[in-house]
């Protein structure tokens, strides 16, 4: 998926991704209904789906606007497909909690100082929709 080159930078390992992979992930992130606060919390611990969706998501400042459970989960699953998130696993198997991947940490570092992600343009939304359709054809 990504061209991963592990290197040392200030004592931290990082992965270098192909530009088109980072661009696709950035567009997906800008089009998602989530705030920077959600990803900052995911960097520290797993966040449960029910804490993200609906009224609870607004109360926790995880959503830019209220979405239902299905829309929220679909948005999170898309961010898994583009490499930003992963599902958290416990001793029983996959849970309803989500965490950041290394790419997710990379993008969070880029935007963490901002209260929200840059606004997606109409072209970004169209491109994100097209990418979702293209990938879903193979599932």
PDB file of C-alpha atoms in Angstrom:
ATOM      1  CA  UNK A   1       0.000   0.000   0.000  1.00  0.00           C
ATOM      2  CA  UNK A   2       2.607   2.543   1.010  1.00  0.00           C
ATOM      3  CA  UNK A   3       6.233   2.852   0.205  1.00  0.00           C
ATOM      4  CA  UNK A   4       7.468   2.475   3.754  1.00  0.00           C
ATOM      5  CA  UNK A   5      11.011   3.534   4.417  1.00  0.00           C
ATOM      6  CA  UNK A   6      11.878   3.420   8.086  1.00  0.00           C
ATOM      7  CA  UNK A   7      14.338   6.047   9.049  1.00  0.00           C
ATOM      8  CA  UNK A   8      15.564   7.861  12.162  1.00  0.00           C
ATOM      9  CA  UNK A   9      14.485  11.454  12.717  1.00  0.00           C
ATOM     10  CA  UNK A  10      15.092  12.995  16.127  1.00  0.00           C
ATOM     11  CA  UNK A  11      14.979   9.551  17.691  1.00  0.00           C
ATOM     12  CA  UNK A  12      11.571   8.710  16.182  1.00  0.00           C
ATOM     13  CA  UNK A  13      10.764   6.119  13.543  1.00  0.00           C
ATOM     14  CA  UNK A  14       8.597   7.376  10.717  1.00  0.00           C
ATOM     15  CA  UNK A  15       7.257   5.989   7.481  1.00  0.00           C
ATOM     16  CA  UNK A  16       7.541   7.826   4.203  1.00  0.00           C
ATOM     17  CA  UNK A  17       4.463   7.396   2.035  1.00  0.00           C
ATOM     18  CA  UNK A  18       3.990   7.895  -1.671  1.00  0.00           C
ATOM     19  CA  UNK A  19       2.533  11.377  -2.360  1.00  0.00           C
ATOM     20  CA  UNK A  20      -0.658  10.049  -3.975  1.00  0.00           C
ATOM     21  CA  UNK A  21      -1.385   7.902  -0.889  1.00  0.00           C
ATOM     22  CA  UNK A  22      -0.958  10.874   1.444  1.00  0.00           C
ATOM     23  CA  UNK A  23      -3.090  13.048  -0.843  1.00  0.00           C
ATOM     24  CA  UNK A  24      -5.905  10.462  -0.884  1.00  0.00           C
ATOM     25  CA  UNK A  25      -5.764  10.198   2.932  1.00  0.00           C
ATOM     26  CA  UNK A  26      -5.781  13.994   3.374  1.00  0.00           C
ATOM     27  CA  UNK A  27      -8.803  14.361   1.111  1.00  0.00           C
ATOM     28  CA  UNK A  28     -10.638  11.580   2.962  1.00  0.00           C
ATOM     29  CA  UNK A  29      -9.857  13.262   6.269  1.00  0.00           C
ATOM     30  CA  UNK A  30     -11.046  16.692   5.087  1.00  0.00           C
ATOM     31  CA  UNK A  31     -14.292  15.170   3.796  1.00  0.00           C
ATOM     32  CA  UNK A  32     -14.998  13.210   6.994  1.00  0.00           C
ATOM     33  CA  UNK A  33     -17.311  14.711   9.641  1.00  0.00           C
ATOM     34  CA  UNK A  34     -14.665  14.496  12.386  1.00  0.00           C
ATOM     35  CA  UNK A  35     -12.654  17.036  14.383  1.00  0.00           C
ATOM     36  CA  UNK A  36      -8.961  17.202  15.171  1.00  0.00           C
ATOM     37  CA  UNK A  37      -9.853  16.507  18.835  1.00  0.00           C
ATOM     38  CA  UNK A  38     -11.111  13.018  17.928  1.00  0.00           C
ATOM     39  CA  UNK A  39      -7.828  12.119  16.255  1.00  0.00           C
ATOM     40  CA  UNK A  40      -5.807  13.608  19.104  1.00  0.00           C
ATOM     41  CA  UNK A  41      -7.744  11.356  21.500  1.00  0.00           C
ATOM     42  CA  UNK A  42      -7.260   8.364  19.180  1.00  0.00           C
ATOM     43  CA  UNK A  43      -3.512   8.996  19.262  1.00  0.00           C
ATOM     44  CA  UNK A  44      -3.565   8.350  23.021  1.00  0.00           C
ATOM     45  CA  UNK A  45      -6.215   5.623  23.339  1.00  0.00           C
ATOM     46  CA  UNK A  46      -8.897   3.803  21.423  1.00  0.00           C
ATOM     47  CA  UNK A  47     -12.185   5.675  21.055  1.00  0.00           C
ATOM     48  CA  UNK A  48     -15.461   3.734  21.009  1.00  0.00           C
ATOM     49  CA  UNK A  49     -17.860   4.154  18.092  1.00  0.00           C
ATOM     50  CA  UNK A  50     -20.738   5.105  20.420  1.00  0.00           C
ATOM     51  CA  UNK A  51     -18.631   7.969  21.847  1.00  0.00           C
ATOM     52  CA  UNK A  52     -18.146   9.299  18.300  1.00  0.00           C
ATOM     53  CA  UNK A  53     -21.636   9.013  16.779  1.00  0.00           C
ATOM     54  CA  UNK A  54     -24.753  11.106  17.271  1.00  0.00           C
ATOM     55  CA  UNK A  55     -25.382  13.418  20.193  1.00  0.00           C
ATOM     56  CA  UNK A  56     -22.536  11.862  22.187  1.00  0.00           C
ATOM     57  CA  UNK A  57     -20.098  12.728  19.382  1.00  0.00           C
ATOM     58  CA  UNK A  58     -21.183  16.365  19.441  1.00  0.00           C
ATOM     59  CA  UNK A  59     -20.941  16.467  23.227  1.00  0.00           C
ATOM     60  CA  UNK A  60     -17.398  15.008  23.082  1.00  0.00           C
ATOM     61  CA  UNK A  61     -16.495  17.499  20.310  1.00  0.00           C
ATOM     62  CA  UNK A  62     -15.656  14.654  17.924  1.00  0.00           C
ATOM     63  CA  UNK A  63     -18.072  15.644  15.123  1.00  0.00           C
ATOM     64  CA  UNK A  64     -18.401  18.767  12.999  1.00  0.00           C
ATOM     65  CA  UNK A  65     -22.127  18.006  12.651  1.00  0.00           C
ATOM     66  CA  UNK A  66     -24.405  15.324  14.047  1.00  0.00           C
ATOM     67  CA  UNK A  67     -24.393  12.007  12.192  1.00  0.00           C
ATOM     68  CA  UNK A  68     -26.092   8.739  12.996  1.00  0.00           C
ATOM     69  CA  UNK A  69     -24.302   5.527  13.950  1.00  0.00           C
ATOM     70  CA  UNK A  70     -24.293   4.029  10.436  1.00  0.00           C
ATOM     71  CA  UNK A  71     -22.921   7.141   8.714  1.00  0.00           C
ATOM     72  CA  UNK A  72     -20.281   7.538  11.414  1.00  0.00           C
ATOM     73  CA  UNK A  73     -19.177   3.919  11.147  1.00  0.00           C
ATOM     74  CA  UNK A  74     -19.024   4.097   7.346  1.00  0.00           C
ATOM     75  CA  UNK A  75     -16.865   7.225   7.568  1.00  0.00           C
ATOM     76  CA  UNK A  76     -14.542   5.503  10.042  1.00  0.00           C
ATOM     77  CA  UNK A  77     -14.336   2.388   7.849  1.00  0.00           C
ATOM     78  CA  UNK A  78     -13.374   4.559   4.869  1.00  0.00           C
ATOM     79  CA  UNK A  79     -10.573   6.092   6.950  1.00  0.00           C
ATOM     80  CA  UNK A  80      -9.419   2.530   7.703  1.00  0.00           C
ATOM     81  CA  UNK A  81      -9.331   1.751   3.977  1.00  0.00           C
ATOM     82  CA  UNK A  82      -7.194   4.803   3.198  1.00  0.00           C
ATOM     83  CA  UNK A  83      -4.799   3.920   6.014  1.00  0.00           C
ATOM     84  CA  UNK A  84      -5.513   6.548   8.687  1.00  0.00           C
ATOM     85  CA  UNK A  85      -7.277   4.391  11.280  1.00  0.00           C
ATOM     86  CA  UNK A  86      -7.328   0.824  12.516  1.00  0.00           C
ATOM     87  CA  UNK A  87      -9.757  -1.114  14.654  1.00  0.00           C
ATOM     88  CA  UNK A  88      -8.591  -1.822  18.177  1.00  0.00           C
ATOM     89  CA  UNK A  89      -8.226  -5.473  19.167  1.00  0.00           C
ATOM     90  CA  UNK A  90      -8.521  -6.971  22.629  1.00  0.00           C
ATOM     91  CA  UNK A  91      -8.310 -10.542  23.944  1.00  0.00           C
ATOM     92  CA  UNK A  92     -11.767 -11.324  22.541  1.00  0.00           C
ATOM     93  CA  UNK A  93     -11.105  -9.995  19.035  1.00  0.00           C
ATOM     94  CA  UNK A  94     -11.969  -6.802  17.160  1.00  0.00           C
ATOM     95  CA  UNK A  95     -13.720  -4.129  19.242  1.00  0.00           C
ATOM     96  CA  UNK A  96     -15.841  -1.069  18.432  1.00  0.00           C
ATOM     97  CA  UNK A  97     -12.896   1.197  19.239  1.00  0.00           C
ATOM     98  CA  UNK A  98     -10.638   2.932  16.739  1.00  0.00           C
ATOM     99  CA  UNK A  99      -6.993   4.104  16.912  1.00  0.00           C
ATOM    100  CA  UNK A 100      -4.585   5.926  14.625  1.00  0.00           C
ATOM    101  CA  UNK A 101      -2.149   4.163  12.302  1.00  0.00           C
ATOM    102  CA  UNK A 102       1.329   5.599  11.667  1.00  0.00           C
ATOM    103  CA  UNK A 103      -0.126   7.544   8.723  1.00  0.00           C
ATOM    104  CA  UNK A 104      -2.844   8.860  11.017  1.00  0.00           C
ATOM    105  CA  UNK A 105      -0.174  10.089  13.447  1.00  0.00           C
ATOM    106  CA  UNK A 106       1.684  11.709  10.522  1.00  0.00           C
ATOM    107  CA  UNK A 107      -1.430  13.630   9.419  1.00  0.00           C
ATOM    108  CA  UNK A 108      -2.360  14.541  12.992  1.00  0.00           C
ATOM    109  CA  UNK A 109       1.094  16.047  13.512  1.00  0.00           C
ATOM    110  CA  UNK A 110       0.492  18.157  10.416  1.00  0.00           C
ATOM    111  CA  UNK A 111      -2.856  19.570  11.609  1.00  0.00           C
ATOM    112  CA  UNK A 112      -2.848  19.199  15.408  1.00  0.00           C
ATOM    113  CA  UNK A 113      -2.303  22.912  16.064  1.00  0.00           C
ATOM    114  CA  UNK A 114      -5.531  23.739  14.197  1.00  0.00           C
ATOM    115  CA  UNK A 115      -8.998  23.448  15.797  1.00  0.00           C
ATOM    116  CA  UNK A 116     -10.384  21.744  12.695  1.00  0.00           C
ATOM    117  CA  UNK A 117      -9.215  20.203   9.455  1.00  0.00           C
ATOM    118  CA  UNK A 118      -9.102  22.360   6.319  1.00  0.00           C
ATOM    119  CA  UNK A 119     -12.487  22.633   4.619  1.00  0.00           C
ATOM    120  CA  UNK A 120     -12.965  20.219   1.736  1.00  0.00           C
ATOM    121  CA  UNK A 121     -13.666  21.815  -1.615  1.00  0.00           C
ATOM    122  CA  UNK A 122     -16.344  20.562  -3.975  1.00  0.00           C
ATOM    123  CA  UNK A 123     -13.589  18.915  -6.054  1.00  0.00           C
ATOM    124  CA  UNK A 124     -12.220  17.205  -2.915  1.00  0.00           C
ATOM    125  CA  UNK A 125     -15.683  15.824  -2.101  1.00  0.00           C
ATOM    126  CA  UNK A 126     -16.187  14.636  -5.666  1.00  0.00           C
ATOM    127  CA  UNK A 127     -12.758  12.977  -5.748  1.00  0.00           C
ATOM    128  CA  UNK A 128     -13.349  11.334  -2.348  1.00  0.00           C
ATOM    129  CA  UNK A 129     -16.732  10.007  -3.521  1.00  0.00           C
ATOM    130  CA  UNK A 130     -15.145   8.663  -6.719  1.00  0.00           C
ATOM    131  CA  UNK A 131     -12.356   6.929  -4.762  1.00  0.00           C
ATOM    132  CA  UNK A 132     -14.911   5.260  -2.487  1.00  0.00           C
ATOM    133  CA  UNK A 133     -16.835   3.974  -5.485  1.00  0.00           C
ATOM    134  CA  UNK A 134     -13.679   2.676  -7.174  1.00  0.00           C
ATOM    135  CA  UNK A 135     -12.543   0.765  -4.088  1.00  0.00           C
ATOM    136  CA  UNK A 136     -16.028  -0.588  -3.287  1.00  0.00           C
ATOM    137  CA  UNK A 137     -16.228  -2.169  -6.758  1.00  0.00           C
ATOM    138  CA  UNK A 138     -13.566  -4.650  -5.677  1.00  0.00           C
ATOM    139  CA  UNK A 139     -15.077  -5.586  -2.290  1.00  0.00           C
TER     140      UNK A 139
END
